[in-house]
CSV table of C-alpha atoms in Angstrom, one decimal:
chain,number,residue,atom,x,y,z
A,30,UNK,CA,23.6,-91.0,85.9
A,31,UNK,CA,25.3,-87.4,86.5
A,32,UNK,CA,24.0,-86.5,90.1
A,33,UNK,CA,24.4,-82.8,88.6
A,34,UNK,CA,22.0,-83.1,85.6
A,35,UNK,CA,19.2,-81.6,87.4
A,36,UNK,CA,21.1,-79.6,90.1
A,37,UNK,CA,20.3,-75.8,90.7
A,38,UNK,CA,22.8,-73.6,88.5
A,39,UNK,CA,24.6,-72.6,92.0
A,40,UNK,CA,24.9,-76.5,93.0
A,41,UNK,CA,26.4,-77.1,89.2
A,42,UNK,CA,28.8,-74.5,89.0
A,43,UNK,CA,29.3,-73.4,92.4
A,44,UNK,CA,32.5,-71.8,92.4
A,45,UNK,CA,31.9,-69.3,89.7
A,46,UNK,CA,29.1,-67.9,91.5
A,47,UNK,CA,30.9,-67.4,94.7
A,48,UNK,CA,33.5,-65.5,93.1
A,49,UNK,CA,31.1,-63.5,91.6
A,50,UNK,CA,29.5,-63.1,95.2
A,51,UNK,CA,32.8,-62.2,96.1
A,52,UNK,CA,32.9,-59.7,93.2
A,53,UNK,CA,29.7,-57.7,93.4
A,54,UNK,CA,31.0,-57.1,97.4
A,55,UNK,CA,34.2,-55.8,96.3
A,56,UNK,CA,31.9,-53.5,94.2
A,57,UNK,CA,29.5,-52.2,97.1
A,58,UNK,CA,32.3,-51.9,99.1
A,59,UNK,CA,33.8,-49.0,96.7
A,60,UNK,CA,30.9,-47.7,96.0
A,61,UNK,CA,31.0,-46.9,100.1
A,62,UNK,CA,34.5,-45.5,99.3
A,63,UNK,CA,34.6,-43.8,96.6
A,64,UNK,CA,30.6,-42.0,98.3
A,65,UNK,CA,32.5,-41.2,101.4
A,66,UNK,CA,36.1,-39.8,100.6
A,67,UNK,CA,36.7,-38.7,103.9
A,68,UNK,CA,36.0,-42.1,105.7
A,69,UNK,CA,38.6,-45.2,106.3
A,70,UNK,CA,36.1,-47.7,105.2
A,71,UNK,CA,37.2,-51.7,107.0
A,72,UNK,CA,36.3,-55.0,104.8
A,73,UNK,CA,36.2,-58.6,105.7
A,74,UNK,CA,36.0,-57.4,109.9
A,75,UNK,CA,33.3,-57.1,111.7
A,76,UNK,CA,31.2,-57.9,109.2
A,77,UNK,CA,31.5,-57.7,105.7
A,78,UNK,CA,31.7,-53.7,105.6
A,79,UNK,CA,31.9,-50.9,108.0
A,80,UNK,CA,32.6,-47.8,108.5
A,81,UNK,CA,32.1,-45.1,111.3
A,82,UNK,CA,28.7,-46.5,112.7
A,83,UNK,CA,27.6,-48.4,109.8
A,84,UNK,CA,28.1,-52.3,109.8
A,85,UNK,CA,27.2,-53.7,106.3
A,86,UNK,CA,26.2,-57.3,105.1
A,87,UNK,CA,26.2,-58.3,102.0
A,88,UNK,CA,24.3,-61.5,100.1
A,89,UNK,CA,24.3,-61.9,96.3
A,90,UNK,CA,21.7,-64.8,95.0
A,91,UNK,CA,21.6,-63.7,91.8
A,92,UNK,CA,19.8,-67.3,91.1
A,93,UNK,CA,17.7,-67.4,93.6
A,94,UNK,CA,14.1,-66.8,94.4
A,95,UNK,CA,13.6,-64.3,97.9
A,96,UNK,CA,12.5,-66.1,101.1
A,97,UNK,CA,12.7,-64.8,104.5
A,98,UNK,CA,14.9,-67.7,105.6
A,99,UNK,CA,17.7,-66.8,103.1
A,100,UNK,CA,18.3,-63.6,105.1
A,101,UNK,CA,17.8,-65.4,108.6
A,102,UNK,CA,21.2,-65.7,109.3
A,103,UNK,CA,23.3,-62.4,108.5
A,104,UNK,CA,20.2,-60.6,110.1
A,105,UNK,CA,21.0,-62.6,113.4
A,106,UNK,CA,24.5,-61.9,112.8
A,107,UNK,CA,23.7,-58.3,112.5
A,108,UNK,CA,21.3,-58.3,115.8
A,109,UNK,CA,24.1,-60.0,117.6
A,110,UNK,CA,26.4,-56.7,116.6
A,111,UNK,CA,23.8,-54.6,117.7
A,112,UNK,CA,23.3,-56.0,121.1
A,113,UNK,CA,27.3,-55.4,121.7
A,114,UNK,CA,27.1,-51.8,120.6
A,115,UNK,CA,23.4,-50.3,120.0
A,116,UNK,CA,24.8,-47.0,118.6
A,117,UNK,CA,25.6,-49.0,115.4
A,118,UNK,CA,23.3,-48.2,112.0
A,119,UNK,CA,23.1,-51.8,110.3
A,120,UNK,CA,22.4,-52.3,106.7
A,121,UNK,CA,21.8,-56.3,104.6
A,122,UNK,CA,22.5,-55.7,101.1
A,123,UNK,CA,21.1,-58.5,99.2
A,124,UNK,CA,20.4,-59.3,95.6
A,125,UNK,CA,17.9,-62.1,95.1
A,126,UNK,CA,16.2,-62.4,91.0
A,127,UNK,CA,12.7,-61.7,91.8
A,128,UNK,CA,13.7,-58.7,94.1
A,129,UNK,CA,13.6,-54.7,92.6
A,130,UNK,CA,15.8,-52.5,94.4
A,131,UNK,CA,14.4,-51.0,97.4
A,132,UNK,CA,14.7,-49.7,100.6
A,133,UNK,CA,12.6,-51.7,103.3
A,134,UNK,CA,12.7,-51.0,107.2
A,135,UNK,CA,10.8,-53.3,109.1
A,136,UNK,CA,8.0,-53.8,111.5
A,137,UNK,CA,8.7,-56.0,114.4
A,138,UNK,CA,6.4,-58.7,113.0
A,139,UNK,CA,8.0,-59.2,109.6
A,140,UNK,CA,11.4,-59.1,112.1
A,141,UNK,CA,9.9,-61.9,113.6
A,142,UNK,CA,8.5,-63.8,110.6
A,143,UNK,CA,12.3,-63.6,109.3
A,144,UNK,CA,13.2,-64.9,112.5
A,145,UNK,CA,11.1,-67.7,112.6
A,146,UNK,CA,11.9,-70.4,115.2
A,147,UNK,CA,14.9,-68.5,116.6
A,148,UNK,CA,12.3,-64.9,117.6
A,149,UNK,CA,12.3,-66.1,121.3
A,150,UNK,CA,16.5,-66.1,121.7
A,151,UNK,CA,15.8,-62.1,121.3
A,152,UNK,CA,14.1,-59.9,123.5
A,153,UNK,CA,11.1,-58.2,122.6
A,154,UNK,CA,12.5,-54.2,124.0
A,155,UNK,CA,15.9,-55.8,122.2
A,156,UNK,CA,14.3,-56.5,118.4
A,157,UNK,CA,12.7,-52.8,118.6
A,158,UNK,CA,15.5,-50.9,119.2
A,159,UNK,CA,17.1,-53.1,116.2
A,160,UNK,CA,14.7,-52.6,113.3
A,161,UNK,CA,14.8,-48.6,113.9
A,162,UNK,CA,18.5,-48.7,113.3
A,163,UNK,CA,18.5,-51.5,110.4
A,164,UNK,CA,17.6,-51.8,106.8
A,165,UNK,CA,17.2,-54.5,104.5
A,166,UNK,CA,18.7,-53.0,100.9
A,167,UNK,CA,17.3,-55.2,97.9
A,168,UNK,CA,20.2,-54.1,95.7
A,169,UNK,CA,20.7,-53.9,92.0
A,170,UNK,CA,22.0,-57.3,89.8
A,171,UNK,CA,25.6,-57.6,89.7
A,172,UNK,CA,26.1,-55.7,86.1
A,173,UNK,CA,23.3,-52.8,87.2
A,174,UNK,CA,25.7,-52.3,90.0
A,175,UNK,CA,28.9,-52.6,88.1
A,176,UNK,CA,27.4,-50.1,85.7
A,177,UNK,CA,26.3,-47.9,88.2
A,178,UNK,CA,30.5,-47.8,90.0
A,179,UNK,CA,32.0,-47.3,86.5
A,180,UNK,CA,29.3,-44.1,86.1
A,181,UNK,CA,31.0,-42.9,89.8
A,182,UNK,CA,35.0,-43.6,88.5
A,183,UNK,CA,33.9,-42.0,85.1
A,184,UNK,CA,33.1,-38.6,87.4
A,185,UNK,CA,35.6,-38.7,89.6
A,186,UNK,CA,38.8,-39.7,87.9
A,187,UNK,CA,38.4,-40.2,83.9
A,188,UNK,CA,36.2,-37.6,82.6
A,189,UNK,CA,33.8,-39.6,81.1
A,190,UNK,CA,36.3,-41.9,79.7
A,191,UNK,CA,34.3,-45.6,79.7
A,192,UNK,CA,37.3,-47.8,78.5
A,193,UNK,CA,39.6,-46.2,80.9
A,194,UNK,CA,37.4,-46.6,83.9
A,195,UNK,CA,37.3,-50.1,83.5
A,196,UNK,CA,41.2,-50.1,84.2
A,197,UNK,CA,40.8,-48.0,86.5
A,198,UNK,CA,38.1,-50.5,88.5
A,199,UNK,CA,40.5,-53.4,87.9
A,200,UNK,CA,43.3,-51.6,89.7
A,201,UNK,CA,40.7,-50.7,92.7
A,202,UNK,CA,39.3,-53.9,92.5
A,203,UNK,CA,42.7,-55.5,92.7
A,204,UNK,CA,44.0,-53.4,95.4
A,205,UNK,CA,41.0,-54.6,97.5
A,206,UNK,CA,41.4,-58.4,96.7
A,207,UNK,CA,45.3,-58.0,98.0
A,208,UNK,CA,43.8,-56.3,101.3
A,209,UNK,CA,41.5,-58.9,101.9
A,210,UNK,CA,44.3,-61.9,102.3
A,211,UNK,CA,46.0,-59.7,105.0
A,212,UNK,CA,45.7,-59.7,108.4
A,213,UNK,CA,42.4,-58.1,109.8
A,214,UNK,CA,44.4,-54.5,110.8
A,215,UNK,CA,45.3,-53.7,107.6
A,216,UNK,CA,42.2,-54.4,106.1
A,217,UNK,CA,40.7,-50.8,105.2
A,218,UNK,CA,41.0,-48.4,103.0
A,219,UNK,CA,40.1,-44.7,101.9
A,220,UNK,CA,39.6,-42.8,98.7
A,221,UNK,CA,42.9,-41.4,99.6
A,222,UNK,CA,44.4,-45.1,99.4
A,223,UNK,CA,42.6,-45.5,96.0
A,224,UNK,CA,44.2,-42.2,94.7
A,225,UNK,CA,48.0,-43.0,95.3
A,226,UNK,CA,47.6,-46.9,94.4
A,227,UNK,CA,47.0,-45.4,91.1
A,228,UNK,CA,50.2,-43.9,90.1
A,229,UNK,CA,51.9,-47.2,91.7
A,230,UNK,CA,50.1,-49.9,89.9
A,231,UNK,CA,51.9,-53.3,91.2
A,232,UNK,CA,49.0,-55.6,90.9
A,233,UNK,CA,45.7,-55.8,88.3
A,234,UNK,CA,43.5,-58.6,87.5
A,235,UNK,CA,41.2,-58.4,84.6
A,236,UNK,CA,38.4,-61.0,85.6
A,237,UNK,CA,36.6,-62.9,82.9
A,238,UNK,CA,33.2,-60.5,83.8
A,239,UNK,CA,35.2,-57.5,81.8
A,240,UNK,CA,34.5,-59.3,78.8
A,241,UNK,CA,30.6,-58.8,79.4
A,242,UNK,CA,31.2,-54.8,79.4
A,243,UNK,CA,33.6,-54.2,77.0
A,244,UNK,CA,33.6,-55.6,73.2
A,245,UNK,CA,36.3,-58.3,72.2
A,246,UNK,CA,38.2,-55.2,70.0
A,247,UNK,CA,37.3,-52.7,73.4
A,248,UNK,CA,38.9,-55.4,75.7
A,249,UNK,CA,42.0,-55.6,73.7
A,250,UNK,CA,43.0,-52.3,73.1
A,251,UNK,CA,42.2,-51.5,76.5
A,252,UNK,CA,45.0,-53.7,77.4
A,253,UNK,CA,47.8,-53.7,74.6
A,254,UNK,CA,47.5,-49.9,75.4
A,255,UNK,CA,48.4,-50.3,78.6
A,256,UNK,CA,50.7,-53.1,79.1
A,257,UNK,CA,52.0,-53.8,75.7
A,258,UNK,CA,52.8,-50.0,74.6
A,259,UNK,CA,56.2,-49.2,74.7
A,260,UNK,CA,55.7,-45.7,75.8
A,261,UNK,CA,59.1,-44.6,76.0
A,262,UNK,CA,62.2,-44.6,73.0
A,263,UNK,CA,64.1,-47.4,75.1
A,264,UNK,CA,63.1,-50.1,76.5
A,265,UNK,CA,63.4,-50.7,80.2
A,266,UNK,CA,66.2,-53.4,80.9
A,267,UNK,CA,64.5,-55.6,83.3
A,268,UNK,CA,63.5,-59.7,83.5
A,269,UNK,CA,60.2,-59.9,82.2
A,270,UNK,CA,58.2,-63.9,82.6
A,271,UNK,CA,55.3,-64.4,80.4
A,272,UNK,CA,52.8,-67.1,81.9
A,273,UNK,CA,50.3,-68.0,79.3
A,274,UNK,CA,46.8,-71.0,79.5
A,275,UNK,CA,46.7,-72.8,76.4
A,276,UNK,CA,43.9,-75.3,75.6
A,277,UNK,CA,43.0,-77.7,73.2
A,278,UNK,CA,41.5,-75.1,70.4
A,279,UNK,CA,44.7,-73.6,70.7
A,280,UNK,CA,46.9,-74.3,67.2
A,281,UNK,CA,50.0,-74.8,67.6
A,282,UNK,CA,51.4,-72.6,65.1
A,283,UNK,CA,49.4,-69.1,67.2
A,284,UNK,CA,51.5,-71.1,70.2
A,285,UNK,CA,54.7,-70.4,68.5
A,286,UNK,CA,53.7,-67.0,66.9
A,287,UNK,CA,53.3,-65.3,70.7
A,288,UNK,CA,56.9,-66.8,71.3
A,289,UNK,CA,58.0,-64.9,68.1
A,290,UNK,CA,56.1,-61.6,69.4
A,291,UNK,CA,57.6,-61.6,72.1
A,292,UNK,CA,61.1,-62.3,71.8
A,293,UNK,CA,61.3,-59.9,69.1
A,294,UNK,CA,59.1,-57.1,71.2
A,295,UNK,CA,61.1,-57.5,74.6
A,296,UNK,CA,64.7,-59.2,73.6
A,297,UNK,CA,67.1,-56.5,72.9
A,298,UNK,CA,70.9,-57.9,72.5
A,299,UNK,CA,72.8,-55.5,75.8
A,300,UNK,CA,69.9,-53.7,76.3
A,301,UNK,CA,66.5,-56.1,77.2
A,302,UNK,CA,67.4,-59.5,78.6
A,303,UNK,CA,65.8,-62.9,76.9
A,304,UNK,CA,62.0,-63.2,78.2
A,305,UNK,CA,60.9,-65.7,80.0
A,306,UNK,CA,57.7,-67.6,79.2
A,307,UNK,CA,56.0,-70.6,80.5
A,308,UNK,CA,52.5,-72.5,78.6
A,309,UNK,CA,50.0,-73.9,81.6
A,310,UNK,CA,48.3,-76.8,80.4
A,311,UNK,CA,50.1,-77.3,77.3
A,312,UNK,CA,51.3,-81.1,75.8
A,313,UNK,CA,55.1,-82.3,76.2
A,314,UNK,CA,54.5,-83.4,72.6
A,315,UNK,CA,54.0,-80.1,71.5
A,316,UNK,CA,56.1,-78.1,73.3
A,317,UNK,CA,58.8,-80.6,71.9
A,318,UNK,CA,57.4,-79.1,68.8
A,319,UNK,CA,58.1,-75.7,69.3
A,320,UNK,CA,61.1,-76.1,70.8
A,321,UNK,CA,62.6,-77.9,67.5
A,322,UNK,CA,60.9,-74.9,65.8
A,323,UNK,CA,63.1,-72.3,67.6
A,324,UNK,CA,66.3,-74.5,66.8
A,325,UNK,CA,65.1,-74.6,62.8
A,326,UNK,CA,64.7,-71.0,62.7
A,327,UNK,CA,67.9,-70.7,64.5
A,328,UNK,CA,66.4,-69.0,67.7
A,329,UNK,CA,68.5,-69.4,70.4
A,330,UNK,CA,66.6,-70.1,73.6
A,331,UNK,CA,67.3,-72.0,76.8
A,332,UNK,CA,65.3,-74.4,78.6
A,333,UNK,CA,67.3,-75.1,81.7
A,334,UNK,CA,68.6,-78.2,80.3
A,335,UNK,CA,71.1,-79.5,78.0
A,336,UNK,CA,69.8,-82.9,76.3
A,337,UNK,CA,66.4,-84.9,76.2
A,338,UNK,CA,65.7,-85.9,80.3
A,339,UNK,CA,68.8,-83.7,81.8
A,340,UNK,CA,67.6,-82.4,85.3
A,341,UNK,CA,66.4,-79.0,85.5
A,342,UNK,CA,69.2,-76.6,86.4
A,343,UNK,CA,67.8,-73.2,87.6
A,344,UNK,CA,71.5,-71.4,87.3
A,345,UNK,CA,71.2,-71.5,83.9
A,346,UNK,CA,67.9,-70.7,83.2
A,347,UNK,CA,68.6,-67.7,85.6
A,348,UNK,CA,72.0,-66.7,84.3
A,349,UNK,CA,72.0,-63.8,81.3
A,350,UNK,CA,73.4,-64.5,78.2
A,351,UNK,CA,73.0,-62.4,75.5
A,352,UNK,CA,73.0,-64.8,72.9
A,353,UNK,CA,70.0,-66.2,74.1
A,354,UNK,CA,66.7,-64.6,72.7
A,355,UNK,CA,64.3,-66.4,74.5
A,356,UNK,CA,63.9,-68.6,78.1
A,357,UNK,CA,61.1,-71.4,78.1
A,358,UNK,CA,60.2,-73.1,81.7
A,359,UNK,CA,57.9,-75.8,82.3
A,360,UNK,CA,55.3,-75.2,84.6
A,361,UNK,CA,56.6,-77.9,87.1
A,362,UNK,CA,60.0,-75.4,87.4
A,363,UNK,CA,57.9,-72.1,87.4
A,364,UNK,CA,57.9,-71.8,91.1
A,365,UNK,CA,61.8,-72.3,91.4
A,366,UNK,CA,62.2,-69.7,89.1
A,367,UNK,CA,60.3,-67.0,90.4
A,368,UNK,CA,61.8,-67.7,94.0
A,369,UNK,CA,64.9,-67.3,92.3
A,370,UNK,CA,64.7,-64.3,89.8
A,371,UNK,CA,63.5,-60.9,90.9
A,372,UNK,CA,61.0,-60.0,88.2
A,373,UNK,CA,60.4,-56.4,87.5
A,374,UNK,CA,56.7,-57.5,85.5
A,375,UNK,CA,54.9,-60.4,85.6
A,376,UNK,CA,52.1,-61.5,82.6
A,377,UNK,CA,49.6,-64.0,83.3
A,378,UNK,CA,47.1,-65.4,80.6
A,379,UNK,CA,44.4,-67.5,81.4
A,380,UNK,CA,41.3,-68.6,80.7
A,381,UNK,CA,40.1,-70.9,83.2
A,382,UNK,CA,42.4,-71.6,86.0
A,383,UNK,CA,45.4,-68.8,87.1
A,384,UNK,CA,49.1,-70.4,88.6
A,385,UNK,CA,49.5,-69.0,92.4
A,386,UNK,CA,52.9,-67.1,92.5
A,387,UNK,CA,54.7,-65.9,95.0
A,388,UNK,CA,55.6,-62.6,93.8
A,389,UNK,CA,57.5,-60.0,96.0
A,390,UNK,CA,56.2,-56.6,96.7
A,391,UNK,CA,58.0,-55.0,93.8
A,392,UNK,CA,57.0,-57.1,91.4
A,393,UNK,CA,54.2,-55.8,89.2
A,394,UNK,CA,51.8,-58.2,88.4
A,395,UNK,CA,49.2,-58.4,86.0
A,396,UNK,CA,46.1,-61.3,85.4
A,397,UNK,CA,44.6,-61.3,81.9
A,398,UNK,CA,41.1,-63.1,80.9
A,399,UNK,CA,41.6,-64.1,77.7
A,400,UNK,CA,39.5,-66.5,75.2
A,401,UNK,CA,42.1,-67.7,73.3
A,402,UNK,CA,45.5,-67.9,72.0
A,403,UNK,CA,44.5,-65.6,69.4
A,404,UNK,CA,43.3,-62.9,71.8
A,405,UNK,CA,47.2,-63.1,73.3
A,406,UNK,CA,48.4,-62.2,69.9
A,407,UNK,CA,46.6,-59.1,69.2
A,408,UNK,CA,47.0,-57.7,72.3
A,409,UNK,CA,50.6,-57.8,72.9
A,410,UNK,CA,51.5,-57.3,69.0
């Protein structure tokens, strides 16, 4: 018998609600930014937050029932901070499903029935001075609060424009995710920060939880208009690598239609190179398929290789040569390839598990949520 028939929804599909923990702090911490424009606000340091005297945790159970021992630890966490340096103001944020948002300060005896077992490692003149400079914040669910950010980046930076302050989250959003997997010095950030990263976009991910705000046709124009608009008369001659999720719903004639869209949208002979583009999770069979497609319909690509099992040779695959429209690299090769070429752009698809790559600094970067193969196709037509 599956062990996780009868597990808790966390237990079953713990992962997804961990990145949405992960998430929903991202989003308090720029709500903290974007509501104090003049402060450097520090993530993922002492705590989870803080800022001039305020040191923030945050806990998101959206699953879960409230119990005093489910805020036991960070709240010991938090007196601990406290006992270093009693000047600072300490807030829990917390989201629990039985909980309404509220404010609560609390009395020494509810301190101590959170406690529990572990009151008596505190002492009595230390747990007073605590609770006058702490709050516990029963905060809103994670689409309440996501609502209630988009309202704030609708004010400040899009006049009222809902679609566009989505992007606009997914580029602050993203810009904190590539903090947080630095060092602990360079993990803080202003308004300021959030302004100029703007106007020099290297790096957005569009999570799956867009899809909840926006509608399917919402989601897609959002992006073709920004990534698959060709603003300008010519088209910028740079390499370009396409890496695109397939699964088993996927027919195999949309496969080889967003091969055809995109050759013919980015390959221009002497002025746009050939595209690259790579299928994650995809069957040898039917990329065999497509690739005897491209040869029918007299599409010149390149592979790498020259005949059925030749070794992969990367200074081919790499070279430019006009005559070729189109470059396909299995996924095995991707990470040769993008050591090897400089990229100006980078498009990831996916739908349930992104490829890590190693991108340089320059490179600009951008993670789609999509459903389908389908979705692919109207988006970058």
């Amino acid at each position: 018998m599956n062990s996780q028939v009868n597990a808790a929804p966390e237990e079953r599909d713990g992962g997804y609600y961990a990145i949405k923990g992960f998430l929903y702090q991202f989003d308090i911490t720029l709500l903290e930014i974007l509501n104090n424009p003049g402060t450097r606000v520090q993530f993922e340091q002492i705590q989870d937050i803080n800022y001039d005297n305020y040191v923030i945790q945050v806990k998101h159970k959206e699953t879960q029932d409230y119990s005093d021992s489910k805020i036991r630890k960070p709240i010991m966490q938090l007196i601990d901070i406290f006992n270093q340096d009693n000047s600072k103001k300490l807030n829990l944020y917390c989201h629990f499903k039985d909980q309404p948002p509220c404010i609560k300060s609390l009395k020494l005896s509810e301190l101590d029935k959170i406690l529990g077992d572990e009151k008596s490692r505190y002492k009595r003149n230390l747990k007073s001075q605590f609770i006058r400079n702490f709050q516990v914040i029963f905060s809103n669910d994670f689409k309440s609060q996501f609502i209630e950010l988009i309202d704030l980046i609708k004010r400040l930076y899009t006049k009222n424009d809902y679609i566009l302050a989505i992007y606009y989250h997914s580029i602050f959003r993203s810009k904190l995710l590539d903090l947080a997997i630095q060092e602990k010095s360079m993990r803080e950030i202003n308004k300021i920060d959030l302004d100029g990263h703007i106007k020099d976009v290297k790096k957005v991910i569009f999570h799956s939880s867009y899809a909840d705000f926006l509608t399917k046709e919402q989601y897609e124009k959002l992006i073709k208009k920004e990534f698959f608009t060709i603003k300008t008369p010519n088209i910028n001659n740079f390499e370009r690598l396409f890496v695109i999720e397939t699964n088993e719903k996927d027919h195999i004639v949309d496969v080889q239609k967003t091969i055809y869209k995109i050759m013919r949208k980015y390959y221009r002979p002497n002025k746009s190179p050939a595209p690259f583009i790579c299928f994650s999770n995809i069957a040898d069979g039917n990329l065999n398929i497509i690739k005897q497609s491209l040869i029918d319909q007299e599409f010149f690509f390149m592979d790498g290789t020259f005949f059925n099992g030749d070794k992969f040779r990367i200074d081919k695959i790499i070279e430019r040569n006009e005559s070729v429209q189109v470059k396909i690299i299995n996924i095995e090769d991707l990470p040769e390839v993008v050591r090897k070429m400089n990229f100006n752009e980078i498009y990831q698809f996916h739908n349930n598990k992104q490829v890590p790559l190693d991108t340089n600094s320059s490179t600009k970067h951008i993670q789609i949520f999509t459903e389908d193969i389908q979705q692919i196709l109207g988006m970058i037509s």
